[in-house]
PDB file of C-alpha atoms in Angstrom:
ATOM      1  CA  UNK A  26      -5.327   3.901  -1.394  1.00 54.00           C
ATOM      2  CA  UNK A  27      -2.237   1.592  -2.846  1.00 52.00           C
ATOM      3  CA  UNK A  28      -1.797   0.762   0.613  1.00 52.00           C
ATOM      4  CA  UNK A  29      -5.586  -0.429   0.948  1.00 42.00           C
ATOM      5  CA  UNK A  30      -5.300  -2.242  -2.141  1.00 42.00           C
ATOM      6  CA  UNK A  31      -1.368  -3.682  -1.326  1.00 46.00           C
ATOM      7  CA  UNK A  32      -3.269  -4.910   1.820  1.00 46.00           C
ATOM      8  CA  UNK A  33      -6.786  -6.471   0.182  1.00 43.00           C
ATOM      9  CA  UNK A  34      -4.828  -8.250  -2.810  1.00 48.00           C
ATOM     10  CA  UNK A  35      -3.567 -11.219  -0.723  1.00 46.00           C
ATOM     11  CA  UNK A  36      -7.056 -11.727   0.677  1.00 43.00           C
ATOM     12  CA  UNK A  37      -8.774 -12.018  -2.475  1.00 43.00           C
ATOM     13  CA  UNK A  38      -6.383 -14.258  -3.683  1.00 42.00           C
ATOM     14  CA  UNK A  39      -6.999 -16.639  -1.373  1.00 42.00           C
ATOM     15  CA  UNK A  40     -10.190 -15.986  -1.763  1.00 43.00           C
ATOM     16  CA  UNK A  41      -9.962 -17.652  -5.221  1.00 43.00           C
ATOM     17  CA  UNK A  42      -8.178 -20.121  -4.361  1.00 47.00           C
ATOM     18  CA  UNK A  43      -9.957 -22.955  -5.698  1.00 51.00           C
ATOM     19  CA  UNK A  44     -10.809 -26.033  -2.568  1.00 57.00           C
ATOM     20  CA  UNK A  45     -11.957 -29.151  -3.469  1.00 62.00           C
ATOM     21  CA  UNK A  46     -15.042 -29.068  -5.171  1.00 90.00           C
ATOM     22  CA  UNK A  47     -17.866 -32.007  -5.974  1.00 89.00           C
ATOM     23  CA  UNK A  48     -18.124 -32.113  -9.256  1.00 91.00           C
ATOM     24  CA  UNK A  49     -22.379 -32.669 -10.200  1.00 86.00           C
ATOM     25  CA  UNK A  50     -23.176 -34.668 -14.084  1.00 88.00           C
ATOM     26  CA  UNK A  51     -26.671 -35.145 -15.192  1.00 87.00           C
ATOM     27  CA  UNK A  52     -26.703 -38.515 -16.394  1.00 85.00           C
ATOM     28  CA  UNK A  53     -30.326 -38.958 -17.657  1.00 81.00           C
ATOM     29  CA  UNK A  54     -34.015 -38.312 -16.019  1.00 76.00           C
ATOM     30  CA  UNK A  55     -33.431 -37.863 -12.304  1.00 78.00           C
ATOM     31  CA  UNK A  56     -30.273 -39.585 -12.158  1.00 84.00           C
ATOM     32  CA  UNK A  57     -26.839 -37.913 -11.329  1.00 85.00           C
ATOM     33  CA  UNK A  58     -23.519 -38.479 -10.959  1.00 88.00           C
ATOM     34  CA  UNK A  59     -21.379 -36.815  -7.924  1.00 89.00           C
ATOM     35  CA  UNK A  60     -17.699 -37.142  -8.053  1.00 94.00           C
ATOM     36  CA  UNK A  61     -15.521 -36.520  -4.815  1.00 93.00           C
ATOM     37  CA  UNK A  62     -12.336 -35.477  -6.234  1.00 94.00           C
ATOM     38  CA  UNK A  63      -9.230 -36.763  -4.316  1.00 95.00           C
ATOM     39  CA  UNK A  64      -8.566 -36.540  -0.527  1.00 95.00           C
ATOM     40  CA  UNK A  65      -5.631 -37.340   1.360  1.00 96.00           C
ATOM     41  CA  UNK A  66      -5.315 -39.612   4.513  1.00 96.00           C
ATOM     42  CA  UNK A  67      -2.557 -40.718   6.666  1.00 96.00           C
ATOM     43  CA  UNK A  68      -1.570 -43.284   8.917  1.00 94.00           C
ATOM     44  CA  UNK A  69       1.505 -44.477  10.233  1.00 93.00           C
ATOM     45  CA  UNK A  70       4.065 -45.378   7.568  1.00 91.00           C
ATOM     46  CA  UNK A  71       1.295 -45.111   5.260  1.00 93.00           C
ATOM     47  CA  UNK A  72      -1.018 -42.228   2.929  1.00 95.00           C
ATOM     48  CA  UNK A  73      -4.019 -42.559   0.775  1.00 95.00           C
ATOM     49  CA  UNK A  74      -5.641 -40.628  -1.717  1.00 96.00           C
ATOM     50  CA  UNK A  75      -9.133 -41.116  -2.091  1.00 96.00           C
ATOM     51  CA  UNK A  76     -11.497 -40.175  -4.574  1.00 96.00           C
ATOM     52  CA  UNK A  77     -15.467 -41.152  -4.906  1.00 95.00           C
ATOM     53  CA  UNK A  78     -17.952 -41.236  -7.611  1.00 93.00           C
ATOM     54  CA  UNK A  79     -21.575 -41.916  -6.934  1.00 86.00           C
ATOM     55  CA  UNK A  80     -24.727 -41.876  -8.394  1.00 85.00           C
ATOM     56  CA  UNK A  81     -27.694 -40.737  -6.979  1.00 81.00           C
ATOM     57  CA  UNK A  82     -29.610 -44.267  -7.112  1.00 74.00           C
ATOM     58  CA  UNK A  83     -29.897 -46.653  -4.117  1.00 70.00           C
ATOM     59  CA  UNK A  84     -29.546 -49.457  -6.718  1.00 76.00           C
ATOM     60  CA  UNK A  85     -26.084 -48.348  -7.622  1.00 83.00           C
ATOM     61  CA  UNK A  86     -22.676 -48.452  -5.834  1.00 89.00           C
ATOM     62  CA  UNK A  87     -20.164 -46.148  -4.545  1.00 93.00           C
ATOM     63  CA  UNK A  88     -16.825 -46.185  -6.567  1.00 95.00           C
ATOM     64  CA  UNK A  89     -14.171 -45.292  -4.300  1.00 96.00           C
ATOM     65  CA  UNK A  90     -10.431 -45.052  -5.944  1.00 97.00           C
ATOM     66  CA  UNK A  91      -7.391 -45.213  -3.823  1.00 96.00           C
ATOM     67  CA  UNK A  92      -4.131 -44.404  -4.558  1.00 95.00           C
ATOM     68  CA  UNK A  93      -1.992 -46.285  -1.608  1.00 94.00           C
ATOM     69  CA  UNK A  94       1.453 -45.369  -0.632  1.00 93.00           C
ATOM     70  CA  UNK A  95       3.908 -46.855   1.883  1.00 89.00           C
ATOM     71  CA  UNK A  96       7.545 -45.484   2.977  1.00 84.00           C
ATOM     72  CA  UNK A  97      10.270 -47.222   1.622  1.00 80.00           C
ATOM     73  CA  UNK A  98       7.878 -50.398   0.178  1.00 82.00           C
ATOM     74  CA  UNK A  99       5.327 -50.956  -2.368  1.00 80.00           C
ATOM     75  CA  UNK A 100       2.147 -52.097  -0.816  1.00 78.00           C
ATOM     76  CA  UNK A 101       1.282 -55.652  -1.273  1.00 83.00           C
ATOM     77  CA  UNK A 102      -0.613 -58.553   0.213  1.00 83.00           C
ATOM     78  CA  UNK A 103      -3.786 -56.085   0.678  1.00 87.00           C
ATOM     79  CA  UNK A 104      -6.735 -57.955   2.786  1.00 89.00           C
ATOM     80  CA  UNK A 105      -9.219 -56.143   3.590  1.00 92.00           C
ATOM     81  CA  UNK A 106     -10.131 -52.519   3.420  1.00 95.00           C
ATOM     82  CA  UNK A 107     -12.977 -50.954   5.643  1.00 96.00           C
ATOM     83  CA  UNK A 108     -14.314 -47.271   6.733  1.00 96.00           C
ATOM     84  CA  UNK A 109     -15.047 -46.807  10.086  1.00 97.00           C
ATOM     85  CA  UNK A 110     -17.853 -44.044  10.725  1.00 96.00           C
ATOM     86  CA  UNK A 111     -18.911 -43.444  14.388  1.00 95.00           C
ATOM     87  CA  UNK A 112     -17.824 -46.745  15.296  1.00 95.00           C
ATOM     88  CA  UNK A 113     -19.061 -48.990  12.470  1.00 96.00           C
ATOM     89  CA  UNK A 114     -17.171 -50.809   9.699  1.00 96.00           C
ATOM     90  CA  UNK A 115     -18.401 -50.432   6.207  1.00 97.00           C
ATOM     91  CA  UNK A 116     -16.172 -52.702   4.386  1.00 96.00           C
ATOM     92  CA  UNK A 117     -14.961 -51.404   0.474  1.00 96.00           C
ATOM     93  CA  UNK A 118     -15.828 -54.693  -2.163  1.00 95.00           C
ATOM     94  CA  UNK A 119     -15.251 -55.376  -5.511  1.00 95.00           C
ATOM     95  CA  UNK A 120     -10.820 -54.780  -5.099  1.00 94.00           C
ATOM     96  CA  UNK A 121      -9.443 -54.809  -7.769  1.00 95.00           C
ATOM     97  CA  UNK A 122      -5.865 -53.313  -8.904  1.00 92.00           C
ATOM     98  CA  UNK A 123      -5.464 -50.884 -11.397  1.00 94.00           C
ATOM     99  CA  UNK A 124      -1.852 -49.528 -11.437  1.00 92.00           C
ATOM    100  CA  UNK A 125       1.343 -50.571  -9.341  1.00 91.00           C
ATOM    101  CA  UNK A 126       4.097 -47.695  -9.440  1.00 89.00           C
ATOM    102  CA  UNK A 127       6.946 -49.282  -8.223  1.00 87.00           C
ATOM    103  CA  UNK A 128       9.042 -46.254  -8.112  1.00 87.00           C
ATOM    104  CA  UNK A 129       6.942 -44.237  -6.070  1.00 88.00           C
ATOM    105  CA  UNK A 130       5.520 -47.573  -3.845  1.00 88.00           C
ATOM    106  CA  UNK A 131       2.139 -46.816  -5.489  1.00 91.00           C
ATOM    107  CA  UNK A 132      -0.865 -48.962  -5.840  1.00 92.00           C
ATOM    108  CA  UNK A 133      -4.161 -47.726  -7.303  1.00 94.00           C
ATOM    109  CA  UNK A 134      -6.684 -49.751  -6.940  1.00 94.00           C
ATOM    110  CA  UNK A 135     -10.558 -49.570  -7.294  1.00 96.00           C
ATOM    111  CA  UNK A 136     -13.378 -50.956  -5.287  1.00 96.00           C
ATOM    112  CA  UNK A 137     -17.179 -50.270  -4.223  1.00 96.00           C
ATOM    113  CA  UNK A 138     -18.913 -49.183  -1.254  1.00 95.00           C
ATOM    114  CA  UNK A 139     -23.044 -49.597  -0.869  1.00 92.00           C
ATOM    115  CA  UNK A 140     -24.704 -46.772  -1.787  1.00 88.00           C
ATOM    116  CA  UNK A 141     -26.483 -46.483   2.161  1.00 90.00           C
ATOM    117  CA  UNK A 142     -23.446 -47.035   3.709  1.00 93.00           C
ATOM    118  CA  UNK A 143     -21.729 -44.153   1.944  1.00 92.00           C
ATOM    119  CA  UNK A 144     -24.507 -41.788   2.937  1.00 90.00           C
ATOM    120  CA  UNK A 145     -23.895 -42.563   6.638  1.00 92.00           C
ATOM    121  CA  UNK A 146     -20.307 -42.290   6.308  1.00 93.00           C
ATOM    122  CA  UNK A 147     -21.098 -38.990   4.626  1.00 92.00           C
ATOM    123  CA  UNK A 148     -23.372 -37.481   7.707  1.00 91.00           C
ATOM    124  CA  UNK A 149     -21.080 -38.804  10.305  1.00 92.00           C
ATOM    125  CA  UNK A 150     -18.535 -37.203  12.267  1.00 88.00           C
ATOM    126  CA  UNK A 151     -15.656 -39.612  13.496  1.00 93.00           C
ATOM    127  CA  UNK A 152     -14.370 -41.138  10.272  1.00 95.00           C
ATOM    128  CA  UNK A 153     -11.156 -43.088   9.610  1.00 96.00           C
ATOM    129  CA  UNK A 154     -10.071 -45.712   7.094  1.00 96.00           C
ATOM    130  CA  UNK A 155      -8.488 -49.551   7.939  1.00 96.00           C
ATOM    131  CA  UNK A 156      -6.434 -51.330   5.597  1.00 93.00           C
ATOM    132  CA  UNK A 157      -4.536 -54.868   6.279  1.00 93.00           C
ATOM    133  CA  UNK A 158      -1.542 -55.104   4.047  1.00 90.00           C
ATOM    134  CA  UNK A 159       0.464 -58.576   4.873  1.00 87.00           C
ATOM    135  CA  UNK A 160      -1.500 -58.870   8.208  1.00 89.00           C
ATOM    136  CA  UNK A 161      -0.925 -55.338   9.205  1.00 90.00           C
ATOM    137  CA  UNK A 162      -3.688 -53.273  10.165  1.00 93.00           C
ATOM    138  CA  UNK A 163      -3.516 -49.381   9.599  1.00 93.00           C
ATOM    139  CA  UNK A 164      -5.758 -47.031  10.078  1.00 95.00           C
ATOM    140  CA  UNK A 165      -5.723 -43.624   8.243  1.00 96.00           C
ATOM    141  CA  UNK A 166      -7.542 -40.250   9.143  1.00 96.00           C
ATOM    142  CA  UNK A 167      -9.200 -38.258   6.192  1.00 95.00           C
ATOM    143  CA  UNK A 168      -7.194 -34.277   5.827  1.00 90.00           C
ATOM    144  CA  UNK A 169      -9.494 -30.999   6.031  1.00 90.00           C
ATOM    145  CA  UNK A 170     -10.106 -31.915   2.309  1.00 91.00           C
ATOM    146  CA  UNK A 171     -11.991 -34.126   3.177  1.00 93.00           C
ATOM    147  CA  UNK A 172     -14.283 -32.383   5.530  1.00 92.00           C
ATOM    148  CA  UNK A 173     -14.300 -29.520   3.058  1.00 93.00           C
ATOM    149  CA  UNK A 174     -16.026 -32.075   0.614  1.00 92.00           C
ATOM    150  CA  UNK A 175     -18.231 -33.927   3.575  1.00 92.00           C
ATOM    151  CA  UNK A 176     -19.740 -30.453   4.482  1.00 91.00           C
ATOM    152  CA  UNK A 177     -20.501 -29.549   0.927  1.00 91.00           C
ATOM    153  CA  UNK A 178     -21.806 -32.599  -0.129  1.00 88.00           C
ATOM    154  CA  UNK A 179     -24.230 -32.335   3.726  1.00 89.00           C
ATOM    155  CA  UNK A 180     -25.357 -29.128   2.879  1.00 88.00           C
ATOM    156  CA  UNK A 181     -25.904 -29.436  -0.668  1.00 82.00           C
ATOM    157  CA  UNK A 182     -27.274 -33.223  -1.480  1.00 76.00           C
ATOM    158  CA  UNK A 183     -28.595 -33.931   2.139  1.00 69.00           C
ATOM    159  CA  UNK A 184     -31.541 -30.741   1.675  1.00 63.00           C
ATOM    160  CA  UNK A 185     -31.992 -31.753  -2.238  1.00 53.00           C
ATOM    161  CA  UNK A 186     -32.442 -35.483  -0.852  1.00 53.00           C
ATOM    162  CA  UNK A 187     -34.495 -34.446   1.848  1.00 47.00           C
ATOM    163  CA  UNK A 188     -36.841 -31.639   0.077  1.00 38.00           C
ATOM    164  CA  UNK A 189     -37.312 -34.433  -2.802  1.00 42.00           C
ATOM    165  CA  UNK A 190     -38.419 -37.605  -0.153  1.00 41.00           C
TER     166      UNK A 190
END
């Protein structure tokens, strides 16, 4: 029996493990608020953490947060910044800086993504992110995090959306 239960412990400890989870806040009459917490993607020389908040209103815009990181720099001269799903570039708006961490070669900034386009970024399968930083282009891929959050969100917002159209 201890050996049974020496052997089951580690498995339902992981089990517990808390994954990234969306977080779901009734705002008022049919309106909510979804926040992604933060996801890590890397590129070359480069990592991102990436967070979302939403709300569940075509009128309304996608808040994506970004903590950017470079080796041995601090990120400057930022561009443009764009998510490519399947092939197609939804560009991020609305930059704006928040924080610069010159220690760690930080830079938090904020921006906003249209509602639509983050709903087909959500049900799509080949996702990455480009950023130009003094004219050079990187492009970071999202960590299992990410998809953790992306299958969630398809399997729990997608049927609500779709049972309530």
């Amino acid at each position: 029996m201890k050996r049974l239960l020496l052997f089951l412990i580690p498995f339902f400890i992981m089990s517990c493990v808390s994954r990234p989870q969306i977080k779901l806040y009734n705002l008022n009459s049919g309106v909510n608020m979804y926040f992604f917490p933060a996801s890590t993607w890397v590129g070359k020389n480069i990592k991102m953490d990436i967070d979302f908040n939403f709300k569940n209103d075509a009128n309304i815009e996608t808040i994506c947060n970004i903590n950017i990181s470079q080796k041995r720099k601090l990120p400057s001269g930022l561009s443009s910044i764009s998510l490519n799903a399947d092939s197609i570039d939804y560009p991020l708006y609305n930059i704006k800086i928040l924080t610069v961490d010159s220690r760690s070669n930080t830079v938090r900034i904020t921006s906003a993504l249209n509602y639509d386009d983050f709903l087909k970024i959500m049900k799509s399968k080949n996702i990455f992110l480009q950023i130009i930083i003094d004219d050079v282009k990187y492009e970071c891929i999202p960590s299992g995090s990410f998809f953790m959050l992306q299958s969630e969100f398809q399997n729990n917002y997608f049927t609500i959306e779709t049972i309530l159209k």
